[in-house]
XYZ file of C-alpha atoms in Angstrom:
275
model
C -5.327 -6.348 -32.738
C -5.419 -10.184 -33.406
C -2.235 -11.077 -32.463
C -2.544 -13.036 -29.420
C -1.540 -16.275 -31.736
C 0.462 -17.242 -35.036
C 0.497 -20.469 -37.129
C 3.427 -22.174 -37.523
C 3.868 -25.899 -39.547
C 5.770 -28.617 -37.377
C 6.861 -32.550 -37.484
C 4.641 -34.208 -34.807
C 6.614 -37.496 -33.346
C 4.012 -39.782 -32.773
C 4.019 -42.163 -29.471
C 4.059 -45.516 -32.242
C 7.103 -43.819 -33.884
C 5.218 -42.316 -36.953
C 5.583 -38.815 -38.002
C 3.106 -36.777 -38.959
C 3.646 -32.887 -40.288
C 0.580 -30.521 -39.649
C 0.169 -26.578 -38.095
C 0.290 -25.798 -34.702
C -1.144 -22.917 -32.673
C 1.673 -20.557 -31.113
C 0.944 -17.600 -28.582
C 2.482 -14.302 -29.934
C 5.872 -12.560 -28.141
C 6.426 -8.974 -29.253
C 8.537 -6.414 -27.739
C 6.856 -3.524 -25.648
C 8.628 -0.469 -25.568
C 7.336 1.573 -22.777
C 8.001 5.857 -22.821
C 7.506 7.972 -20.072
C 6.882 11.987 -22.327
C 8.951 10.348 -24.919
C 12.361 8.836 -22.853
C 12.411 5.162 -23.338
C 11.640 3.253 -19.530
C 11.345 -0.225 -20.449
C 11.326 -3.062 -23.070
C 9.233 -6.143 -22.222
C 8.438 -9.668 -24.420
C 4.866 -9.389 -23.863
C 1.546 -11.033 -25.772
C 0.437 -8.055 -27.961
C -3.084 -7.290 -26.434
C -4.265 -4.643 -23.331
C -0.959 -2.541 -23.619
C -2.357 0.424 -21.942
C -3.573 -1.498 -19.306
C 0.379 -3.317 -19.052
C 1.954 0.275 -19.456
C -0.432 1.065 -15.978
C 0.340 -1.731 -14.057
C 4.082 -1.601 -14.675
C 3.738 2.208 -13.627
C 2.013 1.512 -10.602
C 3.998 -1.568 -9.320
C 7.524 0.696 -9.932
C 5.856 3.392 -7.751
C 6.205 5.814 -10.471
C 2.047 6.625 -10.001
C -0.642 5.741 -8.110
C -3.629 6.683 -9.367
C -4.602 6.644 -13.156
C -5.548 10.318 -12.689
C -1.369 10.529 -12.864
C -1.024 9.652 -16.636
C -2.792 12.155 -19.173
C -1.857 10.499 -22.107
C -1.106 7.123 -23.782
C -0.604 6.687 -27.298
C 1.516 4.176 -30.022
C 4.221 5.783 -31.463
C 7.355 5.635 -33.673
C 7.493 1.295 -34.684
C 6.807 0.682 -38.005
C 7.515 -2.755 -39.929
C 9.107 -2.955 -43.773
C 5.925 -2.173 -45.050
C 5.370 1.486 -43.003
C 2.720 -0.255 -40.857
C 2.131 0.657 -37.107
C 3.438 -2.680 -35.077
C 2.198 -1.415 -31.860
C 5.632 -2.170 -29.915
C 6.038 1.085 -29.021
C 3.902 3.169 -26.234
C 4.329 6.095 -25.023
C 2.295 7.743 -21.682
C 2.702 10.854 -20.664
C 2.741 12.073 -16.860
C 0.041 14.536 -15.967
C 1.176 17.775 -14.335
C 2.042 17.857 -11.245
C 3.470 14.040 -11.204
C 7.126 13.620 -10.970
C 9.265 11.688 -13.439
C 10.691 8.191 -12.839
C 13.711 7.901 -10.858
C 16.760 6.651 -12.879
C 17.393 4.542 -9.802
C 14.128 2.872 -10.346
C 14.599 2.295 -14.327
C 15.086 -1.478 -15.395
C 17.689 -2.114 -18.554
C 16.772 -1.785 -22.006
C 15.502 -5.030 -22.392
C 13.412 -7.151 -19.677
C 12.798 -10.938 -20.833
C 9.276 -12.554 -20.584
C 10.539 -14.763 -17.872
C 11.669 -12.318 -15.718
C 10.636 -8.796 -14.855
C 12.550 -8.618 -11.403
C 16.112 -9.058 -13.101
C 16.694 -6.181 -15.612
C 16.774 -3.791 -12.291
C 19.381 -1.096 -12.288
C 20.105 -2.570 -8.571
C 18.829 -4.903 -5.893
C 18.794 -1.876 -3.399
C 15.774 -0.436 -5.872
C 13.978 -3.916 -5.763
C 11.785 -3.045 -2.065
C 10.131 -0.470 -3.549
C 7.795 1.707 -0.722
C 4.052 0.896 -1.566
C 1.228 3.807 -0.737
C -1.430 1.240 -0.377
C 0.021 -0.797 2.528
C -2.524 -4.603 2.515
C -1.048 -5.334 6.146
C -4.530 -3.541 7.787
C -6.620 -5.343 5.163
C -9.559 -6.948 7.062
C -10.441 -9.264 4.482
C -11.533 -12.916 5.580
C -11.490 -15.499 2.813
C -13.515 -18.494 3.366
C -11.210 -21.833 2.735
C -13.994 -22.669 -0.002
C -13.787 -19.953 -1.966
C -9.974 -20.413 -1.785
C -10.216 -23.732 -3.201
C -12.291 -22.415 -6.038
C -9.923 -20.159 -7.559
C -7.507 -22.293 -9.667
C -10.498 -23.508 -11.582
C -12.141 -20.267 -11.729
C -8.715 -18.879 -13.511
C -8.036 -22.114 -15.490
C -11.740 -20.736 -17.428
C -10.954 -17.189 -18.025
C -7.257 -19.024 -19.912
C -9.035 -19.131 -23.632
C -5.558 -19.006 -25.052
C -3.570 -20.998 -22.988
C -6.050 -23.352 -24.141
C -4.996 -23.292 -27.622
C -1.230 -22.805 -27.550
C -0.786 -24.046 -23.528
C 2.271 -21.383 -23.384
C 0.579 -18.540 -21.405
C 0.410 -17.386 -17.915
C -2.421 -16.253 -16.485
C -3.812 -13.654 -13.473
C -6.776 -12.718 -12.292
C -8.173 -10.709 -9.383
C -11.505 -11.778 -6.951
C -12.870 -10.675 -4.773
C -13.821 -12.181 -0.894
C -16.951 -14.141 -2.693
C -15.635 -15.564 -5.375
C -16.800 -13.326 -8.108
C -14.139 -12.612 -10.736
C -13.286 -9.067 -11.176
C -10.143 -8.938 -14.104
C -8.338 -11.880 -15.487
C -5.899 -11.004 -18.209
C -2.899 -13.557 -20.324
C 0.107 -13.153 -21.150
C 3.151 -15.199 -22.320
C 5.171 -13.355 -19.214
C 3.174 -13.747 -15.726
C 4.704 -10.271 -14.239
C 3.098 -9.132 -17.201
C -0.520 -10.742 -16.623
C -0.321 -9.288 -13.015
C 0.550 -6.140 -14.668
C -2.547 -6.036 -16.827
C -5.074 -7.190 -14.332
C -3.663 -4.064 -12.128
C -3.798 -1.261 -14.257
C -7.453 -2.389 -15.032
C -7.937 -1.996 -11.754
C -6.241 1.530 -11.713
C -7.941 2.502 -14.765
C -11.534 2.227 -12.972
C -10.276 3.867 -10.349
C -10.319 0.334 -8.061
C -6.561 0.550 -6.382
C -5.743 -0.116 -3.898
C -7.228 -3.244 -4.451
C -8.390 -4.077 -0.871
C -10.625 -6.972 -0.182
C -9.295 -8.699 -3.690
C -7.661 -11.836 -4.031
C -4.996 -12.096 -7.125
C -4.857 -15.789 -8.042
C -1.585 -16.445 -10.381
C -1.422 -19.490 -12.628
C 2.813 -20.015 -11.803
C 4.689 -19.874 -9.328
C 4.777 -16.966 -6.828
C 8.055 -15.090 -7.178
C 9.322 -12.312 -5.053
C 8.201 -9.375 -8.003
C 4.975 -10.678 -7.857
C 4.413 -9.852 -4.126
C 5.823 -6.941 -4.879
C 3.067 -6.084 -7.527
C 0.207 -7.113 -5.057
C 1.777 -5.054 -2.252
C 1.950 -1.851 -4.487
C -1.634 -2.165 -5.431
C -2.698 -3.014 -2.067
C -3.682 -6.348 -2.428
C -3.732 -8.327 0.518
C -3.746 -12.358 -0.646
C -1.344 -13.561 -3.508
C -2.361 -17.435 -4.375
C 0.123 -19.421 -6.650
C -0.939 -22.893 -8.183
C 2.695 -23.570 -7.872
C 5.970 -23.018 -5.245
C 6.805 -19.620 -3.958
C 10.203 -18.209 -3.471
C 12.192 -17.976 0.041
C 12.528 -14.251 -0.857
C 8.744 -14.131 -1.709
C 7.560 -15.223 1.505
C 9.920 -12.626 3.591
C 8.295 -10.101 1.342
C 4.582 -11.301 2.332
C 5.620 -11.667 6.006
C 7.460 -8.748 5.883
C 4.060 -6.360 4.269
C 1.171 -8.240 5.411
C 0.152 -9.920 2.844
C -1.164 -13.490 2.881
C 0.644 -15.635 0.725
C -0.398 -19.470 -0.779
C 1.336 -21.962 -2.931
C 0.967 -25.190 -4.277
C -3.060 -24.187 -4.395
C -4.220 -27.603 -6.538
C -7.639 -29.594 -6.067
C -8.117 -29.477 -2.439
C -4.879 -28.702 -1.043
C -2.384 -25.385 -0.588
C 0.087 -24.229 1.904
C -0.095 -20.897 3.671
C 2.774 -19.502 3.898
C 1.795 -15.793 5.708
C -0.819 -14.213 7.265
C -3.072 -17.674 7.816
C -5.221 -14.978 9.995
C -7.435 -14.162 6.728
C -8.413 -17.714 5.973
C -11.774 -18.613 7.624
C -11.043 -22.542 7.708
């Protein structure tokens, strides 16, 4: 759709105290309207780009379905600007037969900030939600090399953080190395989101075996994401939460932080790291 960035003109303060006034490159935030047969779910800030693929993901991490064979439809609907164009901030998917509607306990508020997906729940009781693709039996062994490799292997798949430096980035490898999804987006639950309903789409979840490598900081929704996909090693190049780590203790998955250069910290389930 070509909105992943805008233009906008700003005063540059120079380091020698000159000013200097030229354009700068600014990644796009749009609101995403997500319908489940028509009822409003969710509204997420999101970088326009791979909806379908978000509208999965957020699906599948809520525990609404768990399997792409459980939407039948997914279309743009009912958001036009002044002009009676389509914006695209409005999708709606429809459940195929047979799959049951969202829980009202499960449904988020209206409106979910690009900062935070965890906080717009209806309650902190709905938060643990029960995953069908448990990673605590995942065999995986992940050589400490191939560990090391990730950051830089997700810093090249960030084309547009490159440009505008205001995007978060996720991507999903696998035991090897070899990249399977990366996806950007301005909010990271969002990024996660998008590399997992890629994954859903081709019929790939659970994810076992897979690595998701995050480019911020690993919260406690984010664990929650790789446990309902079934992935079973979450690295962060930043800190994770105290609730975050309970979480990966608590479902087996093997958690890292502060994975930079040559360094990281496991914080759960060391077992799957070949050092």
């Amino acid at each position: 759709m070509g909105r992943l960035t805008v233009r906008r003109p700003v005063l540059r303060l120079n380091a020698d105290g000159t000013t200097r006034r030229r354009p700068d490159t600014l990644v796009a935030e749009e609101p995403l309207e997500i319908r489940v047969d028509g009822s409003p779910l969710t509204v997420t800030m999101r970088t326009p780009g791979h909806d379908v693929e978000l509208a999965h993901g957020f699906l599948l991490t809520e525990g609404v379905i768990g399997s792409g064979d459980d939407l039948s439809t997914a279309r743009y609907c009912d958001s036009l600007d002044e002009q009676g164009r389509n914006t695209y901030n409005v999708l709606d998917v429809g459940l195929a037969p047979g799959v049951e509607p969202p829980d009202v306990s499960l449904e988020r508020n209206f409106y979910t900030t690009s900062s935070c997906g965890v906080c717009g729940k209806a309650s902190l009781d709905a938060v643990k939600l029960k995953s069908r693709y448990s990673p605590a039996a995942d065999p995986l062994r992940l050589p400490r090399a191939v560990l090391l490799e990730l950051p830089d292997r997700l810093r090249e798949r960030q084309k547009v953080f490159g440009s505008t430096g205001g995007l978060h980035a996720a991507a999903l490898f696998d035991a090897t190395g070899e990249l399977l999804v990366a996806r950007e987006d301005v909010g990271r639950h969002n990024a996660v989101d998008k590399v997992l309903g890629r994954m859903l789409m081709d019929g790939r979840v659970p994810a076992a075996g897979t690595v998701l490598m995050v480019s911020g900081r690993a919260s406690f929704e984010l664990v929650q994401k790789a446990v309902m996909a079934g992935v079973p090693v979450l690295a962060a190049v930043s800190a994770p939460s105290s609730l975050a780590v309970e979480l990966a203790d608590e479902a087996g998955v093997t958690l890292v932080g502060f994975l930079r250069g040559d360094t990281g910290n496991v914080y759960t389930g060391e077992q799957r790291i070949e050092l």
